[in-house]
Coordinates of C-alpha atoms in Angstrom, one line a residue:
X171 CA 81.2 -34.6 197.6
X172 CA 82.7 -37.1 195.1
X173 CA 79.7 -38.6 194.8
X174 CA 77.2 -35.2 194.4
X175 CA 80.1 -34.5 191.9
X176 CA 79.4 -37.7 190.1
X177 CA 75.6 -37.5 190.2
X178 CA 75.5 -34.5 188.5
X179 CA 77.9 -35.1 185.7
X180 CA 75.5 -38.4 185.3
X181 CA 72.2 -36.1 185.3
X182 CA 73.6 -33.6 183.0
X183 CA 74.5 -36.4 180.4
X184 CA 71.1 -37.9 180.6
X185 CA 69.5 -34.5 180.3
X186 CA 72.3 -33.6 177.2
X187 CA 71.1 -36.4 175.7
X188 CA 67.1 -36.4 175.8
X189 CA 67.7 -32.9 174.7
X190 CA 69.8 -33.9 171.6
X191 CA 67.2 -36.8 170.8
X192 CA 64.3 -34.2 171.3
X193 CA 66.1 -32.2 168.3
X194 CA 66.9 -35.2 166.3
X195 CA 63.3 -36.5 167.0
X196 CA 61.4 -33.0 165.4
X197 CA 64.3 -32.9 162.5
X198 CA 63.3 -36.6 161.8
X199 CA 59.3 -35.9 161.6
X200 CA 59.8 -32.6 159.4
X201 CA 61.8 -34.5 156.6
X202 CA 60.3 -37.8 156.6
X203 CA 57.9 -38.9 153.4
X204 CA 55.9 -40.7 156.2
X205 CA 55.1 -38.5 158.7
X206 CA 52.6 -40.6 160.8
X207 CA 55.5 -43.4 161.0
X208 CA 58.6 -41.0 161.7
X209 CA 56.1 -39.5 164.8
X210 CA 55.9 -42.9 166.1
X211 CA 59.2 -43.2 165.8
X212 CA 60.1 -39.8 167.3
X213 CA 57.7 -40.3 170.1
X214 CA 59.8 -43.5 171.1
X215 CA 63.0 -42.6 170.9
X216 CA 63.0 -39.9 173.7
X217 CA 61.1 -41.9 175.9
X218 CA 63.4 -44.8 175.6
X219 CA 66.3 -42.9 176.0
X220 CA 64.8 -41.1 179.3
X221 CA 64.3 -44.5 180.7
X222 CA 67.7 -45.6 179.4
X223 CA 69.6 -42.5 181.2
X224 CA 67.7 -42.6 183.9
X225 CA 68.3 -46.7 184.4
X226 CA 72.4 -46.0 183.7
X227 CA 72.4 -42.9 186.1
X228 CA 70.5 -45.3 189.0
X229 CA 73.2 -48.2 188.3
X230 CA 76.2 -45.8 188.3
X231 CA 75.1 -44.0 191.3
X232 CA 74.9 -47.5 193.7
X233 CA 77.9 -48.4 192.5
X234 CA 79.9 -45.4 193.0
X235 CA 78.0 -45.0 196.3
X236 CA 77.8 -48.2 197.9
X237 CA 81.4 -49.1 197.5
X238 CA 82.7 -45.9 198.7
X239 CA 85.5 -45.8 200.9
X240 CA 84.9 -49.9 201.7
X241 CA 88.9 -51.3 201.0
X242 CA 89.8 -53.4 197.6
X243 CA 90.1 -56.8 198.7
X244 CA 88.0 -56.9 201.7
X245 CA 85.0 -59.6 202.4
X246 CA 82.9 -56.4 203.4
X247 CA 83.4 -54.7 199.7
X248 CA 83.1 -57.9 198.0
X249 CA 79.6 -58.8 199.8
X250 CA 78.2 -55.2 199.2
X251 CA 79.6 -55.3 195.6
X252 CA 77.7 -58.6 195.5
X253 CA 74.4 -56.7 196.8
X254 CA 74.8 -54.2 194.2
X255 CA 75.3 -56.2 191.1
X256 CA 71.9 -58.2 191.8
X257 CA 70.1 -54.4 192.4
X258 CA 71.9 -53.2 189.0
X259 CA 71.1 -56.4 187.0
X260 CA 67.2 -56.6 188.1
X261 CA 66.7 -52.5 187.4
X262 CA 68.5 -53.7 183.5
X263 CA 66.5 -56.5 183.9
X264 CA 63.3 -54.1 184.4
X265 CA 64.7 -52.2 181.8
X266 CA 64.5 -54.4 179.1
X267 CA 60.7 -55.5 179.8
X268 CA 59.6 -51.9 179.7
X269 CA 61.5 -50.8 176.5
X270 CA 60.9 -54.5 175.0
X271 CA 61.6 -55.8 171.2
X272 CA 65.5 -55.4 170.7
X273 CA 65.9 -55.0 174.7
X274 CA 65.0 -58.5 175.6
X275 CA 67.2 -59.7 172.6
X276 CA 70.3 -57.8 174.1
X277 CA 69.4 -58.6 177.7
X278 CA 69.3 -62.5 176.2
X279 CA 73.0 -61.9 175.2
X280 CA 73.6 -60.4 178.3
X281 CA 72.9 -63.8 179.9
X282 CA 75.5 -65.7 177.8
X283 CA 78.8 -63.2 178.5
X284 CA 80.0 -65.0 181.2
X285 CA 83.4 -63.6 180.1
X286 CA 82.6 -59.9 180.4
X287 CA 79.9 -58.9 183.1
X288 CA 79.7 -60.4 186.8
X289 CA 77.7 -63.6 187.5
X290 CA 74.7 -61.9 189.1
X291 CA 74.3 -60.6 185.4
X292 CA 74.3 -63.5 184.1
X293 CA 72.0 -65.7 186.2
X294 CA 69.2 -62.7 186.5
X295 CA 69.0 -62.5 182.4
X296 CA 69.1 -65.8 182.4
X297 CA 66.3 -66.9 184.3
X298 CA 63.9 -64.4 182.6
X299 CA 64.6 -63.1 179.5
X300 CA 63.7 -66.5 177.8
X301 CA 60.7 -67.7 179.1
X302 CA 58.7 -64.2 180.6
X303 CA 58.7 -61.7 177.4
X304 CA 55.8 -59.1 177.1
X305 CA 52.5 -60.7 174.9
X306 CA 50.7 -59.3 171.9
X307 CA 47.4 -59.1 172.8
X308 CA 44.4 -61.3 170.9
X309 CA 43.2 -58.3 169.5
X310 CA 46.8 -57.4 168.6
X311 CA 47.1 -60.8 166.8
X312 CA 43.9 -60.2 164.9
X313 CA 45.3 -57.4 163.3
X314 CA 48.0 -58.8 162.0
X315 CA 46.1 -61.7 160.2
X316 CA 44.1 -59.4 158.6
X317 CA 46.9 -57.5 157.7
X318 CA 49.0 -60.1 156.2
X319 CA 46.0 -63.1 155.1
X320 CA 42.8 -60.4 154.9
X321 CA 41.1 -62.8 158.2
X322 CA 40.6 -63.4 161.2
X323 CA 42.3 -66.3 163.2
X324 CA 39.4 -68.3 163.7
X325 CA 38.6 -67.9 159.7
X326 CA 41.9 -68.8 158.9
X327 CA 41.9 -72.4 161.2
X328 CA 39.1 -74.6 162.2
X329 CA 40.8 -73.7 166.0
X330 CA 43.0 -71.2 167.7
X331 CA 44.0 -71.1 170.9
X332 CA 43.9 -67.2 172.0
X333 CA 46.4 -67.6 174.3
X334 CA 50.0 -68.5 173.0
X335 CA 52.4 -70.9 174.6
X336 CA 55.0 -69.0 174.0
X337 CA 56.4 -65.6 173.8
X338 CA 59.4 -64.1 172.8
X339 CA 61.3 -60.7 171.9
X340 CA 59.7 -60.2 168.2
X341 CA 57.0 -62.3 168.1
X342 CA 54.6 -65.3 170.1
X343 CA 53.8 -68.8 169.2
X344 CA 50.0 -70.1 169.4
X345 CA 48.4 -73.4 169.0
X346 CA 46.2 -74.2 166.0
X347 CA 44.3 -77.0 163.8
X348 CA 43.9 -76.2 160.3
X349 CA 40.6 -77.3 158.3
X350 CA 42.5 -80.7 157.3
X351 CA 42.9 -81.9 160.8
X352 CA 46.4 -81.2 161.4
X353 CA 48.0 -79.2 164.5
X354 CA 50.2 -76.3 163.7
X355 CA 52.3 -73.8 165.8
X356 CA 51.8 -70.6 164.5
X357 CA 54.3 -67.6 165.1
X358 CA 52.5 -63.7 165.5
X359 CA 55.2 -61.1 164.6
X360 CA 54.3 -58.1 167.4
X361 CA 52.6 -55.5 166.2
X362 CA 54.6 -52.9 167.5
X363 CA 58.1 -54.5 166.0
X364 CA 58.2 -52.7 162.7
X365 CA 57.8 -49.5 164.4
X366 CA 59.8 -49.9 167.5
X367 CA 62.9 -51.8 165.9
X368 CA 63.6 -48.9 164.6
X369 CA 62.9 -46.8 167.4
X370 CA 65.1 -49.4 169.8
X371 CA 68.1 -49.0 167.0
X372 CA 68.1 -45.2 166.8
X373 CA 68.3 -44.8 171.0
X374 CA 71.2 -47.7 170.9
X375 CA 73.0 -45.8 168.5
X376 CA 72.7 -42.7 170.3
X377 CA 73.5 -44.3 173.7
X378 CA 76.7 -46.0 172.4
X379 CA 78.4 -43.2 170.5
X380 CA 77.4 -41.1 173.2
X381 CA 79.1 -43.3 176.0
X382 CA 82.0 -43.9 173.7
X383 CA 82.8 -40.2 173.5
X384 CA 82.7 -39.6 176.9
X385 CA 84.5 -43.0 177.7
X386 CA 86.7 -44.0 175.1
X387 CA 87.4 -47.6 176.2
X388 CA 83.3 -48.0 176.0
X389 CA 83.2 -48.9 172.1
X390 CA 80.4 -51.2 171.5
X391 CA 79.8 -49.0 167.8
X392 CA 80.2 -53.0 166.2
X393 CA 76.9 -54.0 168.2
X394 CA 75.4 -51.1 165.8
X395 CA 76.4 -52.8 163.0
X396 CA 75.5 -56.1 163.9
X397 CA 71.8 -54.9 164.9
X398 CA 71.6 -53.3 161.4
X399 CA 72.2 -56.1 159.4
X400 CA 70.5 -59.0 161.6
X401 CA 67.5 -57.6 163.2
X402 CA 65.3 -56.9 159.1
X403 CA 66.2 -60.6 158.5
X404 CA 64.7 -62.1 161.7
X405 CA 61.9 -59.5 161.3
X406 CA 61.4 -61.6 157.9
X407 CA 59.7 -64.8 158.7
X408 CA 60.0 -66.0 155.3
X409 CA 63.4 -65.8 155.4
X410 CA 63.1 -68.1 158.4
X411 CA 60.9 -70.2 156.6
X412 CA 63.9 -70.7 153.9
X413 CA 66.8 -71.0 156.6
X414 CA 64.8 -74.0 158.4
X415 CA 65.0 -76.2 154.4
X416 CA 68.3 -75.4 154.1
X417 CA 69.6 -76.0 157.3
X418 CA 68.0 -79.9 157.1
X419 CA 68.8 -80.5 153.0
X420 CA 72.4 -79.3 154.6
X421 CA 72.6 -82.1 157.1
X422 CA 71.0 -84.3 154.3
X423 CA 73.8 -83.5 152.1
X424 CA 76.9 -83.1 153.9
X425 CA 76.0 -84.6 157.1
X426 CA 73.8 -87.5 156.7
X427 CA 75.1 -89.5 159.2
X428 CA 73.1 -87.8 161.6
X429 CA 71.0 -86.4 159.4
X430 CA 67.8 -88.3 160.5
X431 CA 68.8 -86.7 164.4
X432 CA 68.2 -83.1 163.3
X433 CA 64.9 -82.1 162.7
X434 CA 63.3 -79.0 162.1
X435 CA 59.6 -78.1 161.8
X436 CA 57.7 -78.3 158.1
X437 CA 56.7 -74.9 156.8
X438 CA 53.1 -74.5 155.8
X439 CA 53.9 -71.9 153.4
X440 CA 50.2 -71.6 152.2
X441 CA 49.2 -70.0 155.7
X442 CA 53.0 -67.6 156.1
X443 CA 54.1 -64.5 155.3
X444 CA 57.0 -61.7 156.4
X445 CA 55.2 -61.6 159.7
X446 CA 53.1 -64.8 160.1
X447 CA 54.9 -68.5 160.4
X448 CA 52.9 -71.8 160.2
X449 CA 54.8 -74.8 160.8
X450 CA 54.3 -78.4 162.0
X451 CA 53.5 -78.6 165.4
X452 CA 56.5 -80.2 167.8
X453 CA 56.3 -82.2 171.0
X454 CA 59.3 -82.1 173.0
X455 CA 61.5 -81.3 175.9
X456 CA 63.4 -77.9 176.0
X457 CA 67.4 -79.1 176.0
X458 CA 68.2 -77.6 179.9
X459 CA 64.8 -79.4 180.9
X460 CA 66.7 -82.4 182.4
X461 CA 64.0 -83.8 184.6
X462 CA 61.3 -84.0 181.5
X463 CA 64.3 -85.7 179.2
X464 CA 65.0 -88.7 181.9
X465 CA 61.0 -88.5 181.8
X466 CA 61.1 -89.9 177.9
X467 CA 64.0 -92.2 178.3
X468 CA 66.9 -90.4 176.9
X469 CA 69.8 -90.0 178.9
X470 CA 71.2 -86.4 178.7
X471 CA 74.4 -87.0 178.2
X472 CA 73.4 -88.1 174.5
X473 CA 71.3 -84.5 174.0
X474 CA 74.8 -83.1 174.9
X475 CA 76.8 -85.3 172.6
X476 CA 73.8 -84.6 169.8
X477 CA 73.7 -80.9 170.3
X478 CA 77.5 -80.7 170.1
X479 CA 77.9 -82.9 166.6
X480 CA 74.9 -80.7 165.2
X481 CA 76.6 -77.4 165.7
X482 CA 80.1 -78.5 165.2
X483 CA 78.9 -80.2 161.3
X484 CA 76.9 -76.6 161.1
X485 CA 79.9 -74.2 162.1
X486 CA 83.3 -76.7 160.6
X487 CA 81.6 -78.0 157.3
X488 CA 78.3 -76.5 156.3
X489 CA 79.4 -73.1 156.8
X490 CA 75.6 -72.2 157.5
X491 CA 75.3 -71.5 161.4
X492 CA 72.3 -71.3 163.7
X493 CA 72.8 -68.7 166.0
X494 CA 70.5 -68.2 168.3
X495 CA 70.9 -71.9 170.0
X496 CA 69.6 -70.9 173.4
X497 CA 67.1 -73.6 175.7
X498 CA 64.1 -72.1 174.7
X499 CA 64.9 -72.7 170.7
X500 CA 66.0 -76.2 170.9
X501 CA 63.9 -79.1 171.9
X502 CA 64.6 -82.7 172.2
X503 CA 62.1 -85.8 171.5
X504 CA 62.9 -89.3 171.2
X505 CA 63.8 -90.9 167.8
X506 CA 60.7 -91.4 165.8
X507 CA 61.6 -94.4 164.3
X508 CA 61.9 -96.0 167.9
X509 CA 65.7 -96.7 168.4
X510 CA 66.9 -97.3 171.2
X511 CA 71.0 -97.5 172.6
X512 CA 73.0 -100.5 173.4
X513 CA 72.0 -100.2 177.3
X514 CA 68.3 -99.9 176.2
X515 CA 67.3 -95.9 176.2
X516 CA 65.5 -94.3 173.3
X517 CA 67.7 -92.2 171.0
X518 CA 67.3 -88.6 170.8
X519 CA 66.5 -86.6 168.1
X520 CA 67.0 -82.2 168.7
X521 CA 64.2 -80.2 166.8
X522 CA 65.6 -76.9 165.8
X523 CA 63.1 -73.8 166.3
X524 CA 63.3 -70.2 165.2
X525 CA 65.7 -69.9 162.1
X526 CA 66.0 -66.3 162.3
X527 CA 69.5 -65.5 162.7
X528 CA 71.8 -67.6 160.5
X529 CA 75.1 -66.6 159.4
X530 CA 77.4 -68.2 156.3
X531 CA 80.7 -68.6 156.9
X532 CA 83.2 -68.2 153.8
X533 CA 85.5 -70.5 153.0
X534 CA 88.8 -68.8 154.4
X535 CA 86.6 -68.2 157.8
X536 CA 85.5 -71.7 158.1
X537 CA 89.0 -73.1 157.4
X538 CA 90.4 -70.7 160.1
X539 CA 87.8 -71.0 162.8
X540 CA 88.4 -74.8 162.2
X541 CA 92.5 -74.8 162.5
X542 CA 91.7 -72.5 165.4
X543 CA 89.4 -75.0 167.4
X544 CA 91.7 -77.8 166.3
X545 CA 94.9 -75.9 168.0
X546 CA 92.7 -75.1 171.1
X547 CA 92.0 -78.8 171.4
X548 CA 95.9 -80.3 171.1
X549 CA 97.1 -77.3 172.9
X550 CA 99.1 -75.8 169.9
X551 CA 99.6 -72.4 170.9
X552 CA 101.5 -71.7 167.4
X553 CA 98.2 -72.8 166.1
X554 CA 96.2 -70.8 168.3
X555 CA 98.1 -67.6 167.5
X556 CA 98.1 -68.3 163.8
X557 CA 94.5 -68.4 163.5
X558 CA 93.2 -66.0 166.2
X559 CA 95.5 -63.0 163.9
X560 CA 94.0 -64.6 160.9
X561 CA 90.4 -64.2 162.4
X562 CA 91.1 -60.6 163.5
X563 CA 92.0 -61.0 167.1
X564 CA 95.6 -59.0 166.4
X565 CA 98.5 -60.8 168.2
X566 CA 98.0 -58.8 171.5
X567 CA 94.7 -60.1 172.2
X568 CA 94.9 -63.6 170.6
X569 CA 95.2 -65.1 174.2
X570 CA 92.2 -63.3 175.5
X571 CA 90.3 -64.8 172.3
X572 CA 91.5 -68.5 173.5
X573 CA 90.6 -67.5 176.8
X574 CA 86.6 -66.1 175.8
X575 CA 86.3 -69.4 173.4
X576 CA 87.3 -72.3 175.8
X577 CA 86.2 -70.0 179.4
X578 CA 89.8 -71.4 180.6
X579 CA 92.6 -69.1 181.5
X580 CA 95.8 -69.0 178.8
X581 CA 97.9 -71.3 180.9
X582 CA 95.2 -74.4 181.0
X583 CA 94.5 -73.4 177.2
X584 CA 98.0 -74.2 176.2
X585 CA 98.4 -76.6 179.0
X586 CA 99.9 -80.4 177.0
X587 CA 98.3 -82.7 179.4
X588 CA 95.6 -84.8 177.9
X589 CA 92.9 -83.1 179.9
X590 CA 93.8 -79.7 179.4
X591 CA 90.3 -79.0 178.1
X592 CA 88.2 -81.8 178.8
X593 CA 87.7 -82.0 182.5
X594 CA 85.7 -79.2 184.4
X595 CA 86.9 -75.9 184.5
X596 CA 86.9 -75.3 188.4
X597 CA 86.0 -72.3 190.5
X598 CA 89.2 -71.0 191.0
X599 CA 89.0 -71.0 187.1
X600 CA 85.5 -68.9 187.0
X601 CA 86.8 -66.5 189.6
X602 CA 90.0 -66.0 187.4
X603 CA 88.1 -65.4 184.1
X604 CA 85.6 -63.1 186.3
X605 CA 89.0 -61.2 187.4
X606 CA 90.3 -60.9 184.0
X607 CA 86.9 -60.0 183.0
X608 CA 86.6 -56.3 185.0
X609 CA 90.5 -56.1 185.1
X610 CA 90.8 -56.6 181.0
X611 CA 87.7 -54.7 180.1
X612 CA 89.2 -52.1 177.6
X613 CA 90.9 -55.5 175.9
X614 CA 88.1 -57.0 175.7
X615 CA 85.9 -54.4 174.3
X616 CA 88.9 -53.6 171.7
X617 CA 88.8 -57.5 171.0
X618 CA 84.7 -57.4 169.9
X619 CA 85.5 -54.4 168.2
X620 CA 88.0 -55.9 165.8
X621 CA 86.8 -59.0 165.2
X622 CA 84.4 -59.6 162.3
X623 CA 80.4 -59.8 162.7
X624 CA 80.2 -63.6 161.9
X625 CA 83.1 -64.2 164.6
X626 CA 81.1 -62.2 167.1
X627 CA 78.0 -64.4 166.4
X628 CA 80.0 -67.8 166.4
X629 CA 81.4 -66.4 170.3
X630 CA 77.4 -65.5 170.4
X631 CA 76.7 -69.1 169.2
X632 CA 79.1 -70.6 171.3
X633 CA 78.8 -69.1 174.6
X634 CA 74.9 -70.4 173.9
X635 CA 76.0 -73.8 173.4
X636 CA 78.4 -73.9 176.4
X637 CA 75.1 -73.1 178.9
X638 CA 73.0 -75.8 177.0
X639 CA 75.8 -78.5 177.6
X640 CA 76.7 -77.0 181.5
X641 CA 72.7 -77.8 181.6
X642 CA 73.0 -81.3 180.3
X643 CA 75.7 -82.4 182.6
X644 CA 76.1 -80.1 185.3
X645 CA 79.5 -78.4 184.2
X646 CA 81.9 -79.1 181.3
X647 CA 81.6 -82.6 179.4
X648 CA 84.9 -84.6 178.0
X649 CA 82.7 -85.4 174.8
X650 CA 82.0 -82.1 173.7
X651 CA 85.3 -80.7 173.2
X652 CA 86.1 -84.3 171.7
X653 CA 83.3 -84.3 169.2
X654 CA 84.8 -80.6 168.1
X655 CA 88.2 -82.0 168.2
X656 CA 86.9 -84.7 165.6
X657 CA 85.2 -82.1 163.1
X658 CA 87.1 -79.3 163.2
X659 CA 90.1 -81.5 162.6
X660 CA 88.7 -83.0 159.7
X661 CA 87.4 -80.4 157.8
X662 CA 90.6 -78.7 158.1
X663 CA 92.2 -81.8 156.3
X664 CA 89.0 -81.9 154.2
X665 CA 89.8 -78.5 152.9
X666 CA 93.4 -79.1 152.4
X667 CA 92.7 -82.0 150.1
X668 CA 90.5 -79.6 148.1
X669 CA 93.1 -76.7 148.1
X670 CA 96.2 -78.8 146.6
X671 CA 94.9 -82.5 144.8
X672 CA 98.3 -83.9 144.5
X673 CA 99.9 -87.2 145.2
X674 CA 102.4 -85.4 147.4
X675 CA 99.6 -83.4 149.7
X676 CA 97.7 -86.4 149.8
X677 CA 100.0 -88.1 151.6
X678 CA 101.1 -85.6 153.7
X679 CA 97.5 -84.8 154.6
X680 CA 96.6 -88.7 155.3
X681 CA 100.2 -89.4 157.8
X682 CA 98.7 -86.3 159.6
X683 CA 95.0 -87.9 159.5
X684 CA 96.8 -90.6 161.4
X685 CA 98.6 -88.9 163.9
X686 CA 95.6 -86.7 164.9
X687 CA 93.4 -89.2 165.4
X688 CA 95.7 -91.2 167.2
X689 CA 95.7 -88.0 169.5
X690 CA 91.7 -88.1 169.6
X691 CA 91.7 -91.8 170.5
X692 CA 94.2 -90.8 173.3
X693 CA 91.7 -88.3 174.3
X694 CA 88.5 -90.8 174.2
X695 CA 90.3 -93.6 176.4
X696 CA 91.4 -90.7 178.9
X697 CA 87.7 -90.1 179.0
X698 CA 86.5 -93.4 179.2
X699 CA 89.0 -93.8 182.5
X700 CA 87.4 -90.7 184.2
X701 CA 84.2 -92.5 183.6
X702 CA 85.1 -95.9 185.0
X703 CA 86.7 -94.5 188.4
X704 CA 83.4 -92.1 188.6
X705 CA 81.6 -95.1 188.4
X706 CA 83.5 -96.7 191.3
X707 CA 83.4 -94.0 193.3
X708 CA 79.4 -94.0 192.9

């Protein structure tokens, strides 16, 4: 009965809500100054949302009627819950390739929360949303060359592969050779994007407020906001084209150390426009492809230590963060110039791809974020508390904003032993975090809520990072959280010297530029003993 009961409250909402879009959708087309754009629009929306109920209905119904009456705690709920979560996550998963655009980009994020939906989730997005998004038609692509350069694809090169290499959830990649001789990548907006994005928006927004009403402790309104600001600038390619010069003449500049190990593909600005990209063409391994990266003679191990200095210089002292870094975005090459290591393996250099989403961090943010990551590292809880109120967390949730950050529960966060953080969170960890997860859903939905966009992408950016690395080495590596030890710790010095010049602060600042790397020395022999005895046991 419970279940009938719940069944038709979930029809009746899906029903309630079509029928509200329906009006909205007829409203829309009567005041619009483009009426052939707002139908398109109007026609979407409902059909989207139909799909969207009907999807949300289907999950809530299994659930609810699967696990009924099976006892909390038991192996036999726990396998069938198990059994339901991989049926939920492939009809979301379907879901998201039928609707498209802005529902492969969320079912992408989907993959990285590790600390908010179960691990079937996870894996499912994970495995298809990068590499298996719908493709534009040639036909399709035609039309937007003519659109945007007034010809054809074949005009426009002396060849063009019809069939792209790549696809993803606003656009697809396809090989060319321009008249000179030189091979390109060149990246096709979809032709539907313009249309749909807006489409997609509108049913979100009317999907979350109208969950949020009914269930109060469902507020995802800030993913509304994010979407509104993000998704015109990746729909920009131009802008890309600018974010990929300033993210190198930023390494150059303030990084240039490693500058020559960042690379990012040269513009041909001649042949691009808001929806078309032409850049240099790049030969490379994606980052998680570990086979193909042994394959060129880099050990992976140094695409982890690379990929974990990049982002670290990006986030702590350029203020000017790529925040999309998943696999299929970053590839990795050997060193142009030929060097090789000590022990005789090519160096690697990572090629950063689609520069669509960036975000600048202020000053104040990037000084806080830093002192924040620098507590997390030396166990400083003070610190930790300090910062996560300063960044918006509140001091309520500032443990469960440790907690998201480092995937570790509060008492290994704060935990003084050397290796608090560095060695491998275990399983009895996950299944902790996956408890916290379902048990502390309200908290952590009020967390997202109040903290601020750019935080939201940096936990975005970093929950990317942390399945790049996992790839790399197969679980948590001691260098990555040393490396972010190293920069966070010295831009916050950095910008302490530039807040108060004096003889007095200088001194301060340079005894405490002792003592902390001291402590990060500490750290790197403590790793280089974990390595030795592996290598014993081996």
């Amino acid at each position: 009965m419970a279940t009938r009961s719940l069944w038709r409250t979930r029809t009746k909402l899906a029903v309630a809500a079509t029928a509200l879009c329906g009006g909205w959708a007829a409203a829309t087309v009567s005041t619009s100054d483009d009426p052939a754009t707002a139908l398109k629009l109007c026609t979407a929306v409902p059909l989207r949302l139909v799909r969207d109920s009907v999807t949300a209905a289907s999950i809530a119904f299994d659930y609810e009627y699967s696990l009924f009456g099976l006892p909390e705690g038991s192996s036999e709920r726990a396998q069938v819950k198990h059994e339901v979560h991989l049926r939920s996550a492939r009809k979301l998963q379907e879901l998201c390739f039928r609707n498209g655009g802005i529902y492969i980009k969320l079912g992408q994020h989907i993959g990285q929360l590790e600390y908010l939906v179960p691990q079937e989730y996870v894996q499912i997005m994970r495995e298809s949303m990068l590499n298996k998004c719908p493709v534009s038609s040639y036909d399709q692509v035609c039309e937007v060359f003519k659109k945007e350069l007034g010809e054809t694809p074949d005009q426009v090169f002396e060849e063009f592969d019809p069939v792209p290499i790549a696809s993803a959830s606003l656009a697809q990649v396809h090989v060319a050779h321009t008249h000179d001789g030189q091979k390109v990548a060149v990246k096709v907006q979809h032709t539907h994007m313009t249309d749909t994005a807006a489409a997609d928006h509108a049913t979100v927004e009317l999907i979350v407020n109208t969950l949020h009403k009914f269930f109060p402790s469902f507020d995802y309104r800030w993913l509304l906001d994010e979407m509104r600001e993000s998704l015109p600038k990746e729909l920009d390619f131009l802008l890309e084209a600018k974010n990929s010069e300033k993210v190198m003449e930023n390494f150059r500049k303030l990084s240039p150390y490693i500058a020559n190990y960042i690379y990012s593909p040269r513009v041909h600005w001649n042949l691009s426009t808001s929806k078309l990209l032409t850049m240099e063409f790049m030969d490379g391994a994606q980052v998680n492809d570990v086979k193909t990266i042994r394959k060129l003679g880099i050990q992976p191990h140094e695409v982890a230590r690379l990929v974990s200095q990049a982002f670290a210089e990006m986030i702590f002292k350029h203020g000017f963060v790529h925040c999309d870094p998943h696999a299929a975005n970053l590839l990795v090459r050997p060193l142009p110039s030929g060097r090789k290591s000590i022990l005789g393996k090519k160096e690697p250099q990572l090629v950063l791809l689609d520069h669509g989403l960036y975000k600048e961090l202020d000053f104040s943010t990037r000084f806080n974020y830093a002192a924040l990551w620098k507590g997390l590292i030396f166990a400083d809880a003070n610190a930790i508390k300090e910062n996560s109120v300063k960044l918006g967390a509140g001091e309520d949730l500032y443990a469960l904003f440790a907690g998201i950050l480092t995937m570790r529960p509060w008492n290994r966060v704060i935990d003084p032993a050397v290796d608090h953080l560095v060695i491998q969170g275990t399983e009895g960890d996950r299944s902790e975090l996956q408890m916290y997860a379902s048990e502390y859903f309200p908290q952590i939905s009020e967390l997202l809520r109040r903290l601020p966009r750019v935080i939201l992408l940096m936990l975005k950016t970093n929950d990317c990072l942390r399945t790049v690395n996992n790839s790399l080495v197969q679980g948590s590596s001691p260098e990555t959280f040393l490396i972010i030890g190293k920069v966070s710790s010295k831009a916050v010095i950095e910008a302490k010297m530039s807040q108060n010049k004096s003889f007095l602060n200088y001194f301060s600042i340079w005894l405490e530029e002792i003592y902390l790397e001291a402590r990060l020395f500490s750290i790197q022999i403590f790793m280089w003993l974990l390595q030795f005895r592996k290598a014993l046991s081996l």
